[in-house]
XYZ file of C-alpha atoms in Angstrom:
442
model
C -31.778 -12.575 4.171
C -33.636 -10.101 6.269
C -35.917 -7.366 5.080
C -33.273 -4.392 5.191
C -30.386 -6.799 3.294
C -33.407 -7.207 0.584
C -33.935 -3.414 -0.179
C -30.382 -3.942 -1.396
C -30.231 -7.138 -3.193
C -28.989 -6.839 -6.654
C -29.166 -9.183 -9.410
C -26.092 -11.498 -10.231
C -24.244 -10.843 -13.759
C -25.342 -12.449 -16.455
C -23.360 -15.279 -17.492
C -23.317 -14.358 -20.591
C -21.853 -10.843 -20.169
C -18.354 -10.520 -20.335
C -16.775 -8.704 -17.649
C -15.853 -5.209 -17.262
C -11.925 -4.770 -17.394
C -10.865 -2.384 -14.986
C -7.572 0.067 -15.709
C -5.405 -0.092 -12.775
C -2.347 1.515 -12.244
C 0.906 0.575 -11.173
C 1.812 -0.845 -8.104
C 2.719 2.035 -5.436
C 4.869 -0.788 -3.499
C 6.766 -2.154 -6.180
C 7.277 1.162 -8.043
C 8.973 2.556 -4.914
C 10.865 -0.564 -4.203
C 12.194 -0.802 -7.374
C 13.226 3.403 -7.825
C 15.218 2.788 -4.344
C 16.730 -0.528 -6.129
C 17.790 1.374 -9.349
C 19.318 4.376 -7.633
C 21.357 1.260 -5.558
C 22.110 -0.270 -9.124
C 25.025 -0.070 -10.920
C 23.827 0.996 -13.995
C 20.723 2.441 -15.960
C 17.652 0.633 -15.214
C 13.952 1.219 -16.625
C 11.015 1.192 -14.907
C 7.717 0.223 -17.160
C 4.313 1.419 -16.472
C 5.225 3.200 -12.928
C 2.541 4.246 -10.804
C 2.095 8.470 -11.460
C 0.814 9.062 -7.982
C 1.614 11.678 -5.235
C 3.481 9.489 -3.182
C 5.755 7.913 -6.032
C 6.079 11.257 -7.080
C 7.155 12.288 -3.807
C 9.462 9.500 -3.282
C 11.187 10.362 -7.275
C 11.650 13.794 -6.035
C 13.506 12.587 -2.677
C 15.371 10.319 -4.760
C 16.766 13.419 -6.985
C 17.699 15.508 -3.957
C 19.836 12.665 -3.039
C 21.771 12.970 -6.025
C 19.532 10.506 -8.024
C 17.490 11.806 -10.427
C 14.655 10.042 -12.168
C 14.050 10.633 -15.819
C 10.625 10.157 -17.400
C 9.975 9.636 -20.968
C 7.337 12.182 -22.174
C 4.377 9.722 -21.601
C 5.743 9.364 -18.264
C 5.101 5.371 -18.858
C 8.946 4.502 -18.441
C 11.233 6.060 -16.133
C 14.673 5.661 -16.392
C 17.507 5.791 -13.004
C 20.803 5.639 -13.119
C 22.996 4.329 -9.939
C 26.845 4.218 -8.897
C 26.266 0.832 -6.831
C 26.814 3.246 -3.841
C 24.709 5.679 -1.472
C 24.460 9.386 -1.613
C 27.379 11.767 -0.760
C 27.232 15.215 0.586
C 24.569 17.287 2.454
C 21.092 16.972 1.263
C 17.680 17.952 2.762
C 14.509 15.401 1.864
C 10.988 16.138 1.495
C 9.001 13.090 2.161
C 5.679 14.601 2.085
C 2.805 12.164 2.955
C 4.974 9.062 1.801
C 5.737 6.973 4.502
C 7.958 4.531 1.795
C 10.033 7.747 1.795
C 10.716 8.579 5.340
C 11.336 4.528 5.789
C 13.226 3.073 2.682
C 15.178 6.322 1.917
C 16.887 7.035 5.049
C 18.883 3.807 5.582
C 20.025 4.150 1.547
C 21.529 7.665 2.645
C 23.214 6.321 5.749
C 24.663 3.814 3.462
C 26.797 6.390 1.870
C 28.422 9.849 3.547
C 27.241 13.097 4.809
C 24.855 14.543 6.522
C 20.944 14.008 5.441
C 17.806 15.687 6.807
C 14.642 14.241 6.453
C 11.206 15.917 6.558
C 7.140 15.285 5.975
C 3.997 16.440 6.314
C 2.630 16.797 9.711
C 0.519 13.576 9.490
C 3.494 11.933 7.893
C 5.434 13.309 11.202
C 3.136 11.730 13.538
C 3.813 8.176 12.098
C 6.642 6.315 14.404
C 10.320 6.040 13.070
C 11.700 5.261 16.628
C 12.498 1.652 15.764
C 14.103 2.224 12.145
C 16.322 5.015 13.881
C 17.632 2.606 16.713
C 18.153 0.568 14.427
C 20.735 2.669 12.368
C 22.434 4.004 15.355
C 23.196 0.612 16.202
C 24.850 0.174 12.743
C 26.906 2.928 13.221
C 25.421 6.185 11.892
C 24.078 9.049 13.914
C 20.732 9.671 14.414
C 18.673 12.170 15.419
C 14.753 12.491 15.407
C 12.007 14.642 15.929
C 10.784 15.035 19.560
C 8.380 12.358 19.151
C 10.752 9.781 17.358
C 9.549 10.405 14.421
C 10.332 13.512 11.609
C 12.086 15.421 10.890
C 15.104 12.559 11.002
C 19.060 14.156 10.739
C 21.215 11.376 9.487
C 25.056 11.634 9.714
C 27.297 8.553 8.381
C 29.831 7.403 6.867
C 28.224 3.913 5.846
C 27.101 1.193 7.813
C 28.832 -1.588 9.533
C 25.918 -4.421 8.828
C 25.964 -7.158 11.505
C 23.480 -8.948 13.065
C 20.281 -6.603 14.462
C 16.829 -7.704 15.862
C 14.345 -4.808 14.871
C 10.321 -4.968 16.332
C 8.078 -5.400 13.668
C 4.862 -5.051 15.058
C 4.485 -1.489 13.790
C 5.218 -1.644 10.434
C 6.999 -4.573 7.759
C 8.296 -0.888 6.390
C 11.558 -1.158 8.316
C 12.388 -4.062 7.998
C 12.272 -3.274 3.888
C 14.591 -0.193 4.304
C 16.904 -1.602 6.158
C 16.912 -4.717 4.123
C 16.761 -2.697 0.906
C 20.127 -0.682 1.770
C 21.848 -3.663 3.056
C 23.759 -4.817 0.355
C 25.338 -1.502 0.461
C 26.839 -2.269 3.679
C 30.196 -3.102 4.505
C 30.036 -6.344 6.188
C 26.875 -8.958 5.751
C 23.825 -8.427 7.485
C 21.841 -10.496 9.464
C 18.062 -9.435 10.345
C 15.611 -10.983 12.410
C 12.182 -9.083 12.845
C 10.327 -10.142 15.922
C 6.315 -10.276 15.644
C 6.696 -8.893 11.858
C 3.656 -7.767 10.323
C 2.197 -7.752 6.325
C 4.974 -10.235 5.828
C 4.045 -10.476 1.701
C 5.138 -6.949 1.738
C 8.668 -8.237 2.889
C 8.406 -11.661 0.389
C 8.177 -8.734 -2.109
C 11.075 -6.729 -0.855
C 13.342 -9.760 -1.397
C 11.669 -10.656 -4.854
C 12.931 -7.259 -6.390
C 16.145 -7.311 -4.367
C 17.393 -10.965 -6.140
C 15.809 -9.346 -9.394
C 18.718 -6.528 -8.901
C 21.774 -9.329 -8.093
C 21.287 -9.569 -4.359
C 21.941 -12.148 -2.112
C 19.709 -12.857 0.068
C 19.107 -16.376 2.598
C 16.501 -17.220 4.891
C 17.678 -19.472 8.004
C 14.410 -21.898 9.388
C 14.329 -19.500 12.025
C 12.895 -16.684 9.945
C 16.953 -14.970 10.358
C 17.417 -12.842 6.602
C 21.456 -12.569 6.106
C 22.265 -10.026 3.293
C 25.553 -10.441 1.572
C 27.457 -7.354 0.499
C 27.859 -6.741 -3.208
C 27.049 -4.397 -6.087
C 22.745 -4.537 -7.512
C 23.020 -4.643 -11.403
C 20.644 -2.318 -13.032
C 17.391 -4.182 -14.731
C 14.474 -3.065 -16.592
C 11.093 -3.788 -15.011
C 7.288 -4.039 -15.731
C 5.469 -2.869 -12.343
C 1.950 -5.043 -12.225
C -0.947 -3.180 -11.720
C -1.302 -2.406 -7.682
C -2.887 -4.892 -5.856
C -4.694 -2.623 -3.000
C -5.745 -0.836 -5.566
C -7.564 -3.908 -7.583
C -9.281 -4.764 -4.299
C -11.589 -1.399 -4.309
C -12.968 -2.657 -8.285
C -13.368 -5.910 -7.302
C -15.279 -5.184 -3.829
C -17.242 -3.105 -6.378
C -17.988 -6.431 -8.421
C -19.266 -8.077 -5.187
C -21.905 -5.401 -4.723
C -22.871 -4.775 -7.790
C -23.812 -8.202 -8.823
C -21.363 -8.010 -11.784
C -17.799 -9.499 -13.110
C -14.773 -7.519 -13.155
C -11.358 -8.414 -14.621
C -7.934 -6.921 -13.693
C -5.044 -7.731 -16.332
C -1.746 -7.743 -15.194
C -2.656 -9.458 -11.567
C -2.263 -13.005 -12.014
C -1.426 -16.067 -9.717
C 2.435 -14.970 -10.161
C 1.661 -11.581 -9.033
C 4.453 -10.484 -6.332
C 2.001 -8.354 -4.120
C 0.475 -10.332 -1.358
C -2.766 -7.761 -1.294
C -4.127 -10.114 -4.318
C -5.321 -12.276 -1.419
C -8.422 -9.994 -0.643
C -9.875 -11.806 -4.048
C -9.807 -14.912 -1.376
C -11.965 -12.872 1.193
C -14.439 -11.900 -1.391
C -14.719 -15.139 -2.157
C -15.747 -16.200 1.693
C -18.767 -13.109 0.966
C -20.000 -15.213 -1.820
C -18.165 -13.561 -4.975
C -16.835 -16.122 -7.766
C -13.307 -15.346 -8.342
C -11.084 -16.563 -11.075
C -7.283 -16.160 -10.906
C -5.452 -16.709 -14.075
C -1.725 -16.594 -15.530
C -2.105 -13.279 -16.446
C -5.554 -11.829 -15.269
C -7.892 -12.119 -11.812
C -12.009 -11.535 -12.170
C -14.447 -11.393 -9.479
C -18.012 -11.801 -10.136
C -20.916 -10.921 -7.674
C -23.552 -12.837 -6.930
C -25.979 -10.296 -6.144
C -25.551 -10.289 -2.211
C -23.188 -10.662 0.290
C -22.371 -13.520 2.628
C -21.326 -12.683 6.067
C -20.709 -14.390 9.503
C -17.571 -15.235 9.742
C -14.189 -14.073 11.081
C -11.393 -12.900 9.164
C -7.390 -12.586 9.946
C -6.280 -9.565 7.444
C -3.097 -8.872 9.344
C -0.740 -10.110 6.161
C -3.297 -7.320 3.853
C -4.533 -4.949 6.145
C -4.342 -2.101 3.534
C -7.146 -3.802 2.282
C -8.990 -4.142 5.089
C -11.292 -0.704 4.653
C -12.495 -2.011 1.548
C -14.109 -5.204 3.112
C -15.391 -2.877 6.034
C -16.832 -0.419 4.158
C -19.393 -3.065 2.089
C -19.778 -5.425 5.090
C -22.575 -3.620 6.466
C -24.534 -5.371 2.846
C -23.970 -8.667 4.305
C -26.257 -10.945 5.760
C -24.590 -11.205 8.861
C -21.745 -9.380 10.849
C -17.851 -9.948 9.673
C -14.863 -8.708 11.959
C -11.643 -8.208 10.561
C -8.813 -9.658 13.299
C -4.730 -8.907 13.720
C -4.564 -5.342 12.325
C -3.578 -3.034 14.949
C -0.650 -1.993 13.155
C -3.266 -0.002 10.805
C -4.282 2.038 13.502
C -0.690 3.904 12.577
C -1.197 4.242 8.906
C -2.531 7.888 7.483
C -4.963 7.797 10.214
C -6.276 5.702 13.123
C -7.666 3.585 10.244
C -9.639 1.179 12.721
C -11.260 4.294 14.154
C -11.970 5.859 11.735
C -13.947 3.582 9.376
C -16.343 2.735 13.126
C -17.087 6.649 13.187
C -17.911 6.992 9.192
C -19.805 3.736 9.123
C -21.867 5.287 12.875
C -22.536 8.197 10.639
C -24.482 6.034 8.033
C -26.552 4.028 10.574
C -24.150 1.141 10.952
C -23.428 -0.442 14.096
C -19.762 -1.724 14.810
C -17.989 -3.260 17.974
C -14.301 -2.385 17.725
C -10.595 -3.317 20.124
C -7.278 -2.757 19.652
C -6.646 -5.055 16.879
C -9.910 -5.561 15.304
C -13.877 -4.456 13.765
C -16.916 -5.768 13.779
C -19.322 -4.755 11.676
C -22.845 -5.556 11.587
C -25.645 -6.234 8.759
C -27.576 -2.428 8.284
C -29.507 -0.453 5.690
C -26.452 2.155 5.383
C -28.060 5.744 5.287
C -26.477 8.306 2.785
C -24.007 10.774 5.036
C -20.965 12.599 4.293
C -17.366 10.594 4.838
C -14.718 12.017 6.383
C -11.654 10.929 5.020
C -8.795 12.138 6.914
C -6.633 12.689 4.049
C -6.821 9.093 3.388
C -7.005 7.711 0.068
C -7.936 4.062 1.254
C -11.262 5.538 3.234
C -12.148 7.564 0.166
C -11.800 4.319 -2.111
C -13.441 1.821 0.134
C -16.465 4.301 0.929
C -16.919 4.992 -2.550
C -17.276 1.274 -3.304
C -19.932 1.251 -0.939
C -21.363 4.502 -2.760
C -22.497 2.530 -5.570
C -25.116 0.906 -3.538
C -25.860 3.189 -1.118
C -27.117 6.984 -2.448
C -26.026 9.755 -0.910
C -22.653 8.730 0.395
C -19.984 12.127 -0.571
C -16.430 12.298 0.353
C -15.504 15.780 1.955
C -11.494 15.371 0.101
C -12.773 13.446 -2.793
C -9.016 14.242 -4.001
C -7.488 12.401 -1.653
C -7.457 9.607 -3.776
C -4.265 11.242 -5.543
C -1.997 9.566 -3.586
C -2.015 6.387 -5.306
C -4.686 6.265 -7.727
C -5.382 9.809 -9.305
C -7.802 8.537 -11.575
C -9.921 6.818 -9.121
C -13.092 8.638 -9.607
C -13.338 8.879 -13.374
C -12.620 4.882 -13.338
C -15.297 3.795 -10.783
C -17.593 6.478 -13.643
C -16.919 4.539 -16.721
C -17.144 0.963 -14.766
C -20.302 1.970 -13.237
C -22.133 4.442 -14.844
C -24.722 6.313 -13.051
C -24.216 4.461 -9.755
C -20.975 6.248 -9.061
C -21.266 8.646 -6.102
C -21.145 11.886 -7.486
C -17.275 13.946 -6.950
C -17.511 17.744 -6.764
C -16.016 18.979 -10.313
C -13.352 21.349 -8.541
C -12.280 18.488 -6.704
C -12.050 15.740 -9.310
C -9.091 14.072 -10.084
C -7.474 11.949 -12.653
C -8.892 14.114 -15.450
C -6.958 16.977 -16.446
């Protein structure tokens, strides 16, 4: 260990200590999955613990200008949809806001059914591609027009969609693929899908999870081909698990901190593929423990580094290993995750220029970080409207003093509560959140 990584050495948790348990919400991925799913349904289905977030909340207020509204009970801990086993009819205009599940699940449901269906986001939800999911319905016969860039605002005209067999590029996004796989049931004739250099694959082993939870059917030839049957999704009710990018930012927070952590709800049955940064931790040294029903990650008071990691399959949790590799004892690139220089920001970018502003060194390319062993400097983060850079540098906060977010509410979009949870875990090592901009604790 050299003489900066000792200034921040902290002592390993007791053994005797039982862990913190941390109070995640709902998974953004399946709650938005499974709202697309119910509206599909025939049927009333229920939706336990949803994620209350901006972008669910954006993607339950698309789904009611469709034509499917979404009640909540008054805790807002079960919501409750109610589908016709078809798509939408009529003339509608969507508001996707920041939610990128919107602008890619939803507009393949509408072309499902008939009418005419504008789509519309934010401008940093515009600049995100759609070029290859709107090919992609034109070639299943609805019409398709889209924003200058190929992206939003997307006008959808149909009268359903044919199915057949359709090779998509998935080297942008896995988020497609989902839409189009989510809607194809719906379709008149079967589909057969074959995604060529498909990324965050888990997210799609997910996708088809729920689907067969709903009545789909749904076969995988040995050459990776996915053939979708037409037929009617029954409506279900469903617990969402606590989300799994979200775990990774409290249990990053265990590695640093030198203590143990527990997440209920995520266990070795969990459907979200992000549960696999617990396996990265444990390359940095952390003890982890995944259980039927519950994962824990203990620190060990420092962090391992040197090595080489391929977080292509996770890459939304990528920022949270970046941001506290600079506390390792020697550098750690993160390989294969170009695709999340297309997320809410030039992720890859942005995470070398925060980390330059606190004194740490980093080597990026096209598809991948370095980042090397420093004595990280307190400095203001810009966040870019980001919720996974204000996360992953607040992790890092709790070692390093000084470190302030300039949208501390950013976090909103899947984890509201963010701020006042990493408070009552860590007390007093939390970096401090401007009180107008708090969230999470109206």
């Amino acid at each position: 260990m050299t003489e900066a990584q000792s200034a921040f050495h902290v002592k390993p948790a007791s053994a005797a200590r039982p862990p913190l348990t941390a109070r995640i919400p709902g998974s953004k991925s399946l709650t938005n999955r499974a709202l697309l799913l119910a509206a599909a349904a025939v049927g009333t289905s229920r939706l336990r613990s949803p994620l209350v977030s901006d972008d669910t909340l954006a993607f339950r207020t698309a789904l009611g200008e469709l034509g499917f509204p979404v009640h909540a009970d008054p805790s807002d801990t079960v919501w409750s949809v109610t589908g016709t086993g078809r798509g939408p009819v009529g003339r509608a205009r969507v508001w996707c806001a920041d939610a990128g599940t919107a602008a890619r699940f939803l507009p393949p449901f509408a072309a499902t059914g008939s009418g005419e269906f504008l789509f519309d986001g934010s401008d940093q939800l515009r600049a995100r591609p759609l070029r290859p999911l709107a090919d992609a319905l034109a070639r299943l016969g609805a019409s398709v027009r889209t924003g200058p860039d190929g992206g939003l605002p997307v006008r959808i005209e149909s009268d359903g969609l044919y199915g057949g067999e359709l090779a998509l590029d998935g080297s942008l996004s896995s988020q497609y693929l989902t839409g189009l796989l989510l809607a194809a049931p719906l379709m008149t004739t079967p589909l057969s899908l074959t995604a060529e250099r498909l990324v965050s694959r888990p997210y799609v082993d997910m996708t088809l999870a729920l689907m067969r939870r709903f009545g789909a059917s749904v076969d995988e030839s040995a050459d990776g081909t996915l053939r979708v049957l037409p037929g009617d999704y029954t409506a279900v009710d469903l617990d969402i698990e606590p989300d799994a990018s979200t775990a990774s930012y409290v249990f990053a927070a265990a590695a640093v901190t030198g203590t143990a952590v527990t997440v209920p709800g995520l266990g070795r049955h969990s459907l979200q593929g992000d549960l696999r940064f617990v396996e990265v931790l444990r390359r940095t040294g952390a003890r982890v423990e995944i259980g039927e029903h519950a994962t824990t990650v203990t620190g060990t008071g420092r962090l391992r580094g040197g090595f080489d990691v391929d977080m292509g399959e996770i890459s939304d949790t990528f920022m949270t290993l970046a941001a506290i590799a600079p506390l390792a004892d020697g550098p750690i690139t993160v390989h294969s995750i170009a695709h999340a220089r297309l997320k809410e920001s030039d992720r890859i970018a942005a995470v070398a220029r925060n980390l330059a502003a606190l004194g740490v060194e980093t080597t990026t390319g096209p598809d991948r970080i370095t980042v090397h062993p420093a004595e990280p400097t307190g400095a203001g983060i810009a966040c870019h409207r980001d919720h996974r850079i204000g996360m992953a540098f607040s992790v890092l906060g709790l070692r390093v003093p000084g470190i302030t977010l300039d949208d501390p509410a950013c976090v909103g979009k899947t984890f509201p509560g963010f701020h006042a949870e990493l408070r009552r875990l860590f007390p007093g090592q939390a970096p401090a959140v401007p009180t107008a901009d708090r969230t999470g604790e109206q």
